[in-house]
PDB file of C-alpha atoms in Angstrom:
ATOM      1  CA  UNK C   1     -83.723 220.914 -29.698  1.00  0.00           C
ATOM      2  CA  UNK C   2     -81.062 223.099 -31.618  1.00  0.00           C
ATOM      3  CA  UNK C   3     -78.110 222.761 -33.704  1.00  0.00           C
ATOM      4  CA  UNK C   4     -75.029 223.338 -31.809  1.00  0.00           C
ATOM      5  CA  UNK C   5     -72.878 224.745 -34.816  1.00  0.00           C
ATOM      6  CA  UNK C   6     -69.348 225.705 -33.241  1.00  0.00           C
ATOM      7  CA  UNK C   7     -67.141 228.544 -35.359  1.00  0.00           C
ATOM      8  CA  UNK C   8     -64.025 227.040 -33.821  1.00  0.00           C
ATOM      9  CA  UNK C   9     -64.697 223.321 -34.987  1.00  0.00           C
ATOM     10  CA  UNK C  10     -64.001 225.183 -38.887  1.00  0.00           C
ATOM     11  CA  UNK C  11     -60.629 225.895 -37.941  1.00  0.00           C
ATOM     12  CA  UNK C  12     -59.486 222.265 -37.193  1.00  0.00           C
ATOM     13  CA  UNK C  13     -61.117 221.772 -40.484  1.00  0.00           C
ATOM     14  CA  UNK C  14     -59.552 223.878 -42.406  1.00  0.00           C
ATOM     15  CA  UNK C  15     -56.270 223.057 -41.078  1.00  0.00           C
ATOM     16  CA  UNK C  16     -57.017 219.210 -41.567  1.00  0.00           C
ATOM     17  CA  UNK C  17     -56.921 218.421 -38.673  1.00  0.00           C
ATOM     18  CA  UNK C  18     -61.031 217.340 -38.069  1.00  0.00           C
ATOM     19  CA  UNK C  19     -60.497 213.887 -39.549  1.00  0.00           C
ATOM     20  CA  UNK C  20     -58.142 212.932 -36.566  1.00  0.00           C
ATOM     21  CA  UNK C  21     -59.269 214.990 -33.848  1.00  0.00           C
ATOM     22  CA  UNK C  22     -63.131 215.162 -34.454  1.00  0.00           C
ATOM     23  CA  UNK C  23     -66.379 213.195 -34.944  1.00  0.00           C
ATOM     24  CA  UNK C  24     -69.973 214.770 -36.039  1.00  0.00           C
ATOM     25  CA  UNK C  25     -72.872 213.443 -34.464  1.00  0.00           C
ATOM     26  CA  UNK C  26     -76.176 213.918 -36.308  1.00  0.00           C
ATOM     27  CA  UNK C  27     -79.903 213.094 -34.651  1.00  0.00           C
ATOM     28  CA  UNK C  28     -82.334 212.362 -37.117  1.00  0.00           C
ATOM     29  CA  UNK C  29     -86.259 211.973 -36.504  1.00  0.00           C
ATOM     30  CA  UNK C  30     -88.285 210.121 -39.118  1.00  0.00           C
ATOM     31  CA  UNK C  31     -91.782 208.733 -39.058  1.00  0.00           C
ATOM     32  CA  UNK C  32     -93.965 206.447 -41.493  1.00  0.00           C
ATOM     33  CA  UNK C  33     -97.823 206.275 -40.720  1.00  0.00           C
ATOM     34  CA  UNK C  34    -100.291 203.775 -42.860  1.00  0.00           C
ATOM     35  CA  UNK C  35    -103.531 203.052 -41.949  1.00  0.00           C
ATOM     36  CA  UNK C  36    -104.225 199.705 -40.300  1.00  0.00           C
ATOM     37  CA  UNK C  37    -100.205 198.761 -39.911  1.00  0.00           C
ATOM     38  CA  UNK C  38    -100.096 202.054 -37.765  1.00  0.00           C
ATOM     39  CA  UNK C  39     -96.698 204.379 -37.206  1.00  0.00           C
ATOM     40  CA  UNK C  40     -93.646 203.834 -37.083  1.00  0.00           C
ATOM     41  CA  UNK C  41     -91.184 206.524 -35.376  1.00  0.00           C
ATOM     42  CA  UNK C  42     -87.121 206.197 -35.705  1.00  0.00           C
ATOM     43  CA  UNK C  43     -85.219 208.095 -34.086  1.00  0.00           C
ATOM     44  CA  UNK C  44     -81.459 207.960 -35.398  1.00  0.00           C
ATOM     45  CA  UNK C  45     -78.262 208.944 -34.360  1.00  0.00           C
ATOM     46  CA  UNK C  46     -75.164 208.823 -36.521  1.00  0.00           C
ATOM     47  CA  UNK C  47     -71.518 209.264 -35.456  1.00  0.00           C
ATOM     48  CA  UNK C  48     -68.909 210.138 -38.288  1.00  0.00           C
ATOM     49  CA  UNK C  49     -65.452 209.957 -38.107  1.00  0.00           C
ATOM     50  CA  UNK C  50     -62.840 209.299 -40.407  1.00  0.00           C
ATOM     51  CA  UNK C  51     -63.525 205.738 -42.038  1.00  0.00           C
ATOM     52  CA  UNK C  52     -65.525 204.934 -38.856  1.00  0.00           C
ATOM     53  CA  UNK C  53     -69.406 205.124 -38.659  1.00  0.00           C
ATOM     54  CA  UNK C  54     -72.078 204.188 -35.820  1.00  0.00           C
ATOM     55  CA  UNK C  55     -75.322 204.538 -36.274  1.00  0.00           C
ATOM     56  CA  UNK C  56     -77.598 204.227 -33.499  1.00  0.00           C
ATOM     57  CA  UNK C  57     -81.890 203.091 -34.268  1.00  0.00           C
ATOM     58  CA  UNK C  58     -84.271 203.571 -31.709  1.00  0.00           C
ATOM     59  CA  UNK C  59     -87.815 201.935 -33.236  1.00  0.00           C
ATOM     60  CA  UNK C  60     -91.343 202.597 -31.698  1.00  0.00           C
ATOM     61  CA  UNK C  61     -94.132 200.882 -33.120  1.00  0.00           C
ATOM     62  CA  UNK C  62     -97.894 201.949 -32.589  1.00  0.00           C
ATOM     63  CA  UNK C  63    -100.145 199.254 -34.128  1.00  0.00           C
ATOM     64  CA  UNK C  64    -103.767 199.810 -33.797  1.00  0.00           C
ATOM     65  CA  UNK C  65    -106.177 196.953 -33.362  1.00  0.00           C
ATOM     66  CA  UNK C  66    -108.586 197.936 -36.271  1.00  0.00           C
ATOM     67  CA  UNK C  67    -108.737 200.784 -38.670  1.00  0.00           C
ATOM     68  CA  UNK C  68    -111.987 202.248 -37.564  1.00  0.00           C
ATOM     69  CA  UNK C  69    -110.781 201.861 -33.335  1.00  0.00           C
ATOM     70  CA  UNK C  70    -107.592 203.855 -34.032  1.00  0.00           C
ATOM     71  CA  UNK C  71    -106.719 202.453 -30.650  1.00  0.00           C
ATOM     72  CA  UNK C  72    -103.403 201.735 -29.762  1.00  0.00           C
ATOM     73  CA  UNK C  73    -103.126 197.884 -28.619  1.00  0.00           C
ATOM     74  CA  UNK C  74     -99.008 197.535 -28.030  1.00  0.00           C
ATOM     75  CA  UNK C  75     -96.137 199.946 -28.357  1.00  0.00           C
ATOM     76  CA  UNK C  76     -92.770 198.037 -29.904  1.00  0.00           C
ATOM     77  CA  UNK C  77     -89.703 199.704 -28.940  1.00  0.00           C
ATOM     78  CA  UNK C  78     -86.211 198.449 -29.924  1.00  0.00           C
ATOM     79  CA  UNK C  79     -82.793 199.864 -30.125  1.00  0.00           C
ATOM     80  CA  UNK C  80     -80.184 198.348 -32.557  1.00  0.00           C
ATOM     81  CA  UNK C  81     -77.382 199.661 -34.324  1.00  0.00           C
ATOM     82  CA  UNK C  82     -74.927 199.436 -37.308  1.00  0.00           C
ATOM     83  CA  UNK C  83     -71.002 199.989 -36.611  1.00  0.00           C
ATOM     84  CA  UNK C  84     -68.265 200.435 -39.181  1.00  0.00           C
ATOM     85  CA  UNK C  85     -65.035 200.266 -37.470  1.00  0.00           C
ATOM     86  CA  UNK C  86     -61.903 201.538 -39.116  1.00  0.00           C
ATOM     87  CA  UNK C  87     -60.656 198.219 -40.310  1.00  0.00           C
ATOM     88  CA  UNK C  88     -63.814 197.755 -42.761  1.00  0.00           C
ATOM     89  CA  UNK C  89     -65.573 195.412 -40.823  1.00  0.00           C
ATOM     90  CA  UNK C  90     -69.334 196.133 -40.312  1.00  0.00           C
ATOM     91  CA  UNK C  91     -71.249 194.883 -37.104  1.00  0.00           C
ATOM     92  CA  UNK C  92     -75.076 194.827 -36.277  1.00  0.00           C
ATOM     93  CA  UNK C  93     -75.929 194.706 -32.527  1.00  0.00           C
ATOM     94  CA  UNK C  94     -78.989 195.357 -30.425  1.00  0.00           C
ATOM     95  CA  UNK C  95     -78.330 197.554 -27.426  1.00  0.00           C
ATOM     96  CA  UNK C  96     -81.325 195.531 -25.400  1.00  0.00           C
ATOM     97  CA  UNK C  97     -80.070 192.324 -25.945  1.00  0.00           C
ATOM     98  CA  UNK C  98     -76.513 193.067 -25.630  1.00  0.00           C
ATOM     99  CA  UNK C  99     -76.167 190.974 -28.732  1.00  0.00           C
ATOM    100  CA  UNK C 100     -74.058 191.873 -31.642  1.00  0.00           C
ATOM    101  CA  UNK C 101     -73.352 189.912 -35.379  1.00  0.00           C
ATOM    102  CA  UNK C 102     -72.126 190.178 -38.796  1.00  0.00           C
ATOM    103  CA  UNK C 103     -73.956 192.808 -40.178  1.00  0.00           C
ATOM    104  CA  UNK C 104     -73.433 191.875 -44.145  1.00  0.00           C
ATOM    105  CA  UNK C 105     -73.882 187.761 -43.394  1.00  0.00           C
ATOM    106  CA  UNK C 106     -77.484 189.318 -41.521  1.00  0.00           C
ATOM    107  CA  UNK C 107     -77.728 191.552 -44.408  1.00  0.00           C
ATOM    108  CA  UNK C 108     -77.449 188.573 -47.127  1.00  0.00           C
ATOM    109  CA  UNK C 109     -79.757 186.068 -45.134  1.00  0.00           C
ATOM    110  CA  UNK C 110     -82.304 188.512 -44.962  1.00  0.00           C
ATOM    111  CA  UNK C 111     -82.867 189.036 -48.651  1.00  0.00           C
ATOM    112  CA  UNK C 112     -83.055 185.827 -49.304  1.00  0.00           C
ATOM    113  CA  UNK C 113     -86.321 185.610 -46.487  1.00  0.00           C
ATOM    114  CA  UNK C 114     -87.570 189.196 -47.157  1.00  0.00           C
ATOM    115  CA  UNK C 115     -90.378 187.878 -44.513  1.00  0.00           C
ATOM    116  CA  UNK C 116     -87.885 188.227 -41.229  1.00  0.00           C
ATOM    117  CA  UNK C 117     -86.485 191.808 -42.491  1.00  0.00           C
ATOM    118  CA  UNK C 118     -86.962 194.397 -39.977  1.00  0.00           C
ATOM    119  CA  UNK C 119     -85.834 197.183 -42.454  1.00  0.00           C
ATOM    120  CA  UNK C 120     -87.709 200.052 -42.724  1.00  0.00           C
ATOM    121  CA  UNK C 121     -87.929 201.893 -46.339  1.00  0.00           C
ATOM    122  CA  UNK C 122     -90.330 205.072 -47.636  1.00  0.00           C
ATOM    123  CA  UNK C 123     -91.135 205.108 -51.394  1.00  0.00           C
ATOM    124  CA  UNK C 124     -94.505 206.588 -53.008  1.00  0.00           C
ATOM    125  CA  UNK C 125     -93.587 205.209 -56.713  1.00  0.00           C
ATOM    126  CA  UNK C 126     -95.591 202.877 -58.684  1.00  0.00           C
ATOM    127  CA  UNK C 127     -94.274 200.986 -61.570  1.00  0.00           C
ATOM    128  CA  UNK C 128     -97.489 200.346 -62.907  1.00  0.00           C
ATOM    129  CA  UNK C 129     -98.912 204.285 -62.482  1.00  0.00           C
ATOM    130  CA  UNK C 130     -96.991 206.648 -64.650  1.00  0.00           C
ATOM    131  CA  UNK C 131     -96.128 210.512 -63.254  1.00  0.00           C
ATOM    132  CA  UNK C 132     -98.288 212.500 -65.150  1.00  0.00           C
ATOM    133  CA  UNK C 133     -97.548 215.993 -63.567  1.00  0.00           C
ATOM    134  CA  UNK C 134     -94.541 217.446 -61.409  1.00  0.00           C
ATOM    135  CA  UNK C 135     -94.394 220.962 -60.123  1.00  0.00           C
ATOM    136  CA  UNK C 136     -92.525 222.762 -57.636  1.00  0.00           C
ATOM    137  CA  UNK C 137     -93.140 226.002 -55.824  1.00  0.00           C
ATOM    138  CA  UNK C 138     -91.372 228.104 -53.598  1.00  0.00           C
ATOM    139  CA  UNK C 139     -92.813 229.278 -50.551  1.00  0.00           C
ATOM    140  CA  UNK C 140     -92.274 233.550 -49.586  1.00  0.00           C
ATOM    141  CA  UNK C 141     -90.461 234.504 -46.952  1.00  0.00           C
ATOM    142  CA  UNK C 142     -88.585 232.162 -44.227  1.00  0.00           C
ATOM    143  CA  UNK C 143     -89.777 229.540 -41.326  1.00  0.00           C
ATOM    144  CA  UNK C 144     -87.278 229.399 -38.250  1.00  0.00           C
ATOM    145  CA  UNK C 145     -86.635 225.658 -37.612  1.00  0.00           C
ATOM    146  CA  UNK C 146     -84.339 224.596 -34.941  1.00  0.00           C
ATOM    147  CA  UNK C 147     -82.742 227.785 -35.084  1.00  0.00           C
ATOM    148  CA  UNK C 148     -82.256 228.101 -38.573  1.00  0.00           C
ATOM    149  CA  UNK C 149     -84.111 230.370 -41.291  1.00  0.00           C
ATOM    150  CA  UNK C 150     -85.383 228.102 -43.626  1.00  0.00           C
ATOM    151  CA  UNK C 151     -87.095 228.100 -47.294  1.00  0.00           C
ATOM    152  CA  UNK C 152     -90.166 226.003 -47.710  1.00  0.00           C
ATOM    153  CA  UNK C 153     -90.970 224.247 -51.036  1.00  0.00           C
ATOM    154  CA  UNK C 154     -93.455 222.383 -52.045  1.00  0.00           C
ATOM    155  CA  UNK C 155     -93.153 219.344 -54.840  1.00  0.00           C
ATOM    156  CA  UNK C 156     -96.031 217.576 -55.893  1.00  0.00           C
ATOM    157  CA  UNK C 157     -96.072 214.679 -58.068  1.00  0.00           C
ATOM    158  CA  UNK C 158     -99.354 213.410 -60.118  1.00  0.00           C
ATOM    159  CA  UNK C 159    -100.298 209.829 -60.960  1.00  0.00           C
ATOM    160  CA  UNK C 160    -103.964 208.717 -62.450  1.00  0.00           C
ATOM    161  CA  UNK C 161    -104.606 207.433 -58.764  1.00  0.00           C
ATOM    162  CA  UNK C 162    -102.424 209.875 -56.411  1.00  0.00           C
ATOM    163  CA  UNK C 163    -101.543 213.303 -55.222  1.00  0.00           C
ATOM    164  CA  UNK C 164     -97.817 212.986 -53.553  1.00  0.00           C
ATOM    165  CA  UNK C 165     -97.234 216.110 -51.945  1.00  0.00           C
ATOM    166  CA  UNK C 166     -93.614 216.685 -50.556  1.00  0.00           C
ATOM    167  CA  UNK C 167     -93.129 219.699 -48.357  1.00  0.00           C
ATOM    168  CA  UNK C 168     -89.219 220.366 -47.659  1.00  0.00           C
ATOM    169  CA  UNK C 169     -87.288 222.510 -45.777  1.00  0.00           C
ATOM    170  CA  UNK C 170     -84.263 224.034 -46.970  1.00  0.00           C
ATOM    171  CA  UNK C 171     -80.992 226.369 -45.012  1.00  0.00           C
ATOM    172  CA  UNK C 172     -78.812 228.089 -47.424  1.00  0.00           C
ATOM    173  CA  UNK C 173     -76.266 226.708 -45.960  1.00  0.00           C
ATOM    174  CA  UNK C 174     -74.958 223.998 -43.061  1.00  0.00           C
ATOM    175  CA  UNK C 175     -70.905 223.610 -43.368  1.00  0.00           C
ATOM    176  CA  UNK C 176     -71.076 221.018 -41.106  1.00  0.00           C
ATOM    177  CA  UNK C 177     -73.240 218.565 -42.990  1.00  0.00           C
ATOM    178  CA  UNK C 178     -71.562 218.851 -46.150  1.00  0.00           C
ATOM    179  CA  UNK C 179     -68.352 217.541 -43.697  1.00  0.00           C
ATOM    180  CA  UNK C 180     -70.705 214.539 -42.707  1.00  0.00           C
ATOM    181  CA  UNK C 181     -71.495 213.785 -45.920  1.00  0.00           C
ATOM    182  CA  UNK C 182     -67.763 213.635 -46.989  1.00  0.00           C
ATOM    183  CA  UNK C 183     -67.329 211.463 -44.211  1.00  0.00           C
ATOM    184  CA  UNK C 184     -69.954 209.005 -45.361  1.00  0.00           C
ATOM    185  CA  UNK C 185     -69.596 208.662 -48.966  1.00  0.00           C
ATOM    186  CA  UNK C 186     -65.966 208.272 -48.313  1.00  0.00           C
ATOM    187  CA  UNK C 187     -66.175 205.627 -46.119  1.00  0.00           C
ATOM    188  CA  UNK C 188     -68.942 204.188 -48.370  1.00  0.00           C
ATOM    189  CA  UNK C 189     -66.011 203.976 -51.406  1.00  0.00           C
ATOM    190  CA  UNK C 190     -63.800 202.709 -49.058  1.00  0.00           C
ATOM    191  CA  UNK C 191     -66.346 199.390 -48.152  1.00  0.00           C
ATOM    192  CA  UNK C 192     -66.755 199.096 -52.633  1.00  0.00           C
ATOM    193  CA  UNK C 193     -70.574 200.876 -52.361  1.00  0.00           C
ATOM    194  CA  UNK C 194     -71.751 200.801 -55.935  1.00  0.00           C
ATOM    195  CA  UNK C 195     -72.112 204.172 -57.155  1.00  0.00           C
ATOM    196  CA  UNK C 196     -76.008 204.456 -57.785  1.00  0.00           C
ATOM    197  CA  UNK C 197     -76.006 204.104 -54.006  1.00  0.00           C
ATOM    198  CA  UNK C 198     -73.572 206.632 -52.881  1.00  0.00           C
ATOM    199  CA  UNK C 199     -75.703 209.163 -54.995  1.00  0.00           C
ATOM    200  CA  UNK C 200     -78.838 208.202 -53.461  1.00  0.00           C
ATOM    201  CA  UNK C 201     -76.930 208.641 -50.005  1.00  0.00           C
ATOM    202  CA  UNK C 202     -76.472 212.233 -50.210  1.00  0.00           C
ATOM    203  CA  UNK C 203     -77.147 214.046 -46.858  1.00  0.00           C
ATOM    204  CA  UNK C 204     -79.331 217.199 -47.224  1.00  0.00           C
ATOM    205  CA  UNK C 205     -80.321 216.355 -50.751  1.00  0.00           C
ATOM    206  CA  UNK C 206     -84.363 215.910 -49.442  1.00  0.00           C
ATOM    207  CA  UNK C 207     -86.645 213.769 -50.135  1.00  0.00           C
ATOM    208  CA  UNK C 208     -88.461 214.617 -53.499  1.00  0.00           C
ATOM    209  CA  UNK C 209     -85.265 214.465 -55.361  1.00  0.00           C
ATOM    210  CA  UNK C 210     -84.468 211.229 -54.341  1.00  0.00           C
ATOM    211  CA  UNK C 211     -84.902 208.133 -56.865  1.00  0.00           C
ATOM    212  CA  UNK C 212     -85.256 205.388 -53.898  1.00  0.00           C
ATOM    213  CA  UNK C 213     -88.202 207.870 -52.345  1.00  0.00           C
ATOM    214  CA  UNK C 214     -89.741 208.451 -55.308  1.00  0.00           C
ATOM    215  CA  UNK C 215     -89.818 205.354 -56.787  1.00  0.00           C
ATOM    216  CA  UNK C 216     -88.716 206.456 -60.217  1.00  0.00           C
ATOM    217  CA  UNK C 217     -85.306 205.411 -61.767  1.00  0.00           C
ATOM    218  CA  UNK C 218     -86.545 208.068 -64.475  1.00  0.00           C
ATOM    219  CA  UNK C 219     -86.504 211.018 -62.157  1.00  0.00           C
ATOM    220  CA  UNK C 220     -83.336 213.171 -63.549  1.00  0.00           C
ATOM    221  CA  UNK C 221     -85.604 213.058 -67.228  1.00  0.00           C
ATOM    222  CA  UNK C 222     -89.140 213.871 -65.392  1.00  0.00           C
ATOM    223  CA  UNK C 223     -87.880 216.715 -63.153  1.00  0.00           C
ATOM    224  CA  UNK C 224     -85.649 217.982 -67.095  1.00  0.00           C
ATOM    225  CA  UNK C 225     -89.328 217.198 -68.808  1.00  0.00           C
ATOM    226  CA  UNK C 226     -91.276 219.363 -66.147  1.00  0.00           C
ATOM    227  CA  UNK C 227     -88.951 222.217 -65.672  1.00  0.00           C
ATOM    228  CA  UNK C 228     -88.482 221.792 -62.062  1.00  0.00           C
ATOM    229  CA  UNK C 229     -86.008 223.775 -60.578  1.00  0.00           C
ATOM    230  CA  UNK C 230     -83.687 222.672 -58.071  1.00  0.00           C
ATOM    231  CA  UNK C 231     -84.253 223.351 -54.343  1.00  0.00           C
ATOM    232  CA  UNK C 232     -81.459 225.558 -53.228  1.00  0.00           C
ATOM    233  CA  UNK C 233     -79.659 224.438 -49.860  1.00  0.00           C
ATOM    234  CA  UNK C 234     -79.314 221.682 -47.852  1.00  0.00           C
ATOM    235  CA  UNK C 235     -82.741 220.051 -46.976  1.00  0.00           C
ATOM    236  CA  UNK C 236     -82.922 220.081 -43.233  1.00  0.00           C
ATOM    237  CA  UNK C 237     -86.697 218.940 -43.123  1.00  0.00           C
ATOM    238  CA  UNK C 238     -89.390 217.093 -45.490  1.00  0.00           C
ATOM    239  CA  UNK C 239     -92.628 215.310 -45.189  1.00  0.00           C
ATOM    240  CA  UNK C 240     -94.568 213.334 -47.616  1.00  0.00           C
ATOM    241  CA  UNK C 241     -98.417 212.438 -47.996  1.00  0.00           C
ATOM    242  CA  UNK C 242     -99.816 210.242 -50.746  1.00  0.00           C
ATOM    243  CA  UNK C 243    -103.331 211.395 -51.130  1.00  0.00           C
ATOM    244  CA  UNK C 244    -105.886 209.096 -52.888  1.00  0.00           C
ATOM    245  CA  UNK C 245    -107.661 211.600 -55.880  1.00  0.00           C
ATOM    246  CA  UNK C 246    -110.881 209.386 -55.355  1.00  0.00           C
ATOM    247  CA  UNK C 247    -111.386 209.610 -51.916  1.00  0.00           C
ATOM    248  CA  UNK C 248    -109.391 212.565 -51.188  1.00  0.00           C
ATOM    249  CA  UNK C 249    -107.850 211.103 -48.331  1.00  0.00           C
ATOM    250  CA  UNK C 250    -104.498 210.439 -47.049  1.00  0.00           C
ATOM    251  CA  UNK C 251    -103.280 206.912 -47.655  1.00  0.00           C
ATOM    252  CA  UNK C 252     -99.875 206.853 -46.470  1.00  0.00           C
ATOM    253  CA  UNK C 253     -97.829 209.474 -44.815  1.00  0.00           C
ATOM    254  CA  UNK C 254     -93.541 209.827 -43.781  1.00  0.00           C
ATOM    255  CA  UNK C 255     -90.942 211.939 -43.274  1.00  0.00           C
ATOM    256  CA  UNK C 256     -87.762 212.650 -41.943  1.00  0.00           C
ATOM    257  CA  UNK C 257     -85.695 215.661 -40.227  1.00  0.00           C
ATOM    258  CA  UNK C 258     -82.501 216.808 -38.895  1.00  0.00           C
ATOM    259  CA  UNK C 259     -82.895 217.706 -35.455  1.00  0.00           C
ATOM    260  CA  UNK C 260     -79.454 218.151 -34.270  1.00  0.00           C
ATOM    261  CA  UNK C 261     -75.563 218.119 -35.655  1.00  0.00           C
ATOM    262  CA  UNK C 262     -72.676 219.157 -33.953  1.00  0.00           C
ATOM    263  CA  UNK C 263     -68.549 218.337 -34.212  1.00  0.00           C
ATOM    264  CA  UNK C 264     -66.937 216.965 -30.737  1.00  0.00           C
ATOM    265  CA  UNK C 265     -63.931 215.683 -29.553  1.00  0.00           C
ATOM    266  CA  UNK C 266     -62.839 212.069 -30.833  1.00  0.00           C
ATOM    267  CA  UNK C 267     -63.789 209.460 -28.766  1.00  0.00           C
ATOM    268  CA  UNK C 268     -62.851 206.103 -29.754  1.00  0.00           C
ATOM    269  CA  UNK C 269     -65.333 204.128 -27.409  1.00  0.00           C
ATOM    270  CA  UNK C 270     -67.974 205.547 -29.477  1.00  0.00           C
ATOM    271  CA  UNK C 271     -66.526 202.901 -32.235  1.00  0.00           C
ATOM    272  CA  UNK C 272     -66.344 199.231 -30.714  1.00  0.00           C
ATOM    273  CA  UNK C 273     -68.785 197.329 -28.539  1.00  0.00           C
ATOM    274  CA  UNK C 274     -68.693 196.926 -24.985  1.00  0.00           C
ATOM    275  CA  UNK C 275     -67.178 193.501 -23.594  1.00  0.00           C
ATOM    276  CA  UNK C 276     -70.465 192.757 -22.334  1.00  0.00           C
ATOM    277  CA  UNK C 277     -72.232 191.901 -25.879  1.00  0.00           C
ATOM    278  CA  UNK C 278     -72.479 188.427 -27.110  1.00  0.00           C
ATOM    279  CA  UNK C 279     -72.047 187.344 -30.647  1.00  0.00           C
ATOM    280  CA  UNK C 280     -74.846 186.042 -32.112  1.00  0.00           C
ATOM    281  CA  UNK C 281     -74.784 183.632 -34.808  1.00  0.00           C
TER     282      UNK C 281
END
């Protein structure tokens, strides 16, 4: 797939006139693979508009019967979703069901019974196992990925037990997801998102600088400690692998990439269910 990046779209941007007349769809393809549990692939797609977000999940789960089989015994799929509409109110619903409910009353009952949560989160962090070594290098010359001429950089973190290795891929520049990230954090003020969120939010920012990922709240001082300089761009691709320094083998593997964002023409059926969904309690 490519990114279909229109020149025209700029000008109703410019001229202000995007937030009314325009949305930004983004497709996002992430992954998480453990051994035992199995992967996990989530495909995502997020429409943006002006204090109006849907976000569309579509889950496939490959669980394997035992390690050593590697066979594949069942394959999970689910679609749900997460709508914002412009009034504030936030809605969960799952597209199979045709079932929809309030997404924050969900979002409070499932932390209290973290058991039932069907959240999916990436972090490589340890509390308990201290970053002993960070570098960064930049790769030469560029990769062409999804149409764009990229910079590859590689981040790797060291703990006593681990080798984290983050490979990210970086355009020097993408208008149109700066725009989508405006869009986001904006609406994420607008719903009283504390602030340590919003930054963690960022669109583009990749995955090694990212606190949540990492697992660090003391990243800013260990990347200032290390020297590590900043990946220039907006971080289109990056995937992670937590090596084991004993065995030398991979332990856990994600990652996550852009694989297309474009502007179209509002369409406000994009933001409210149809009147076939039930509310579920």
């Amino acid at each position: 797939m490519t990114f279909k990046v229109f020149v025209s779209f700029l000008v109703f941007i410019a001229n202000d006139i995007f937030c009314q007349d325009m949305q930004i769809v983004m497709e996002t393809k992430s992954y998480f693979n453990a051994p035992v549990v199995g992967k996990i692939n989530l495909y995502q797609t997020t429409f943006l508009a002006k204090n109006q977000k849907n976000t569309i999940d579509v889950t496939s789960i490959e669980k394997r019967l035992f390690g050593f089989l590697a066979g594949l015994i069942s394959d999970v799929n689910d679609t749900t979703g997460h709508l914002t509409t412009f009034d504030g109110k936030q809605w969960g619903y799952n597209k199979n069901n045709k079932e929809y409910w309030d997404y924050l009353k969900k979002q409070s009952s499932e932390k209290n019974n973290e058991s039932n949560s069907k959240s999916v989160s990436f972090s490589v962090g340890d509390s308990g196992d201290e970053f002993l070594f960070i570098s960064r290098k930049e790769h030469d010359g560029l990769e062409k990925i999804y149409g764009f001429q990229t910079k590859k950089y590689t981040t790797i973190f060291e703990t006593i037990k681990n080798r984290i290795k983050i490979d990210e891929w970086a355009v020097k520049e993408l208008s149109l997801l700066r725009i989508a990230d405006t869009l986001n954090k904006d609406l994420l003020v607008l719903l009283g998102t504390p602030d340590s969120v919003i930054m963690t939010s960022t669109y583009g920012a990749g995955l090694s600088n990212n606190k949540a990922v990492i697992g660090s709240p003391k990243l800013d001082s260990l990347v200032s400690k290390f020297s590590i300089e900043p990946i220039k761009g907006e971080i289109i691709k990056g995937d992670v692998k937590v090596v084991d320094k004993e065995s030398d083998e991979t332990s856990l593997s994600f990652g996550t990439e852009i694989v297309e964002l474009y502007a179209e023409d509002f369409d406000p059926r994009t933001f409210f269910l149809d009147k076939d969904y039930k509310i579920k309690d």
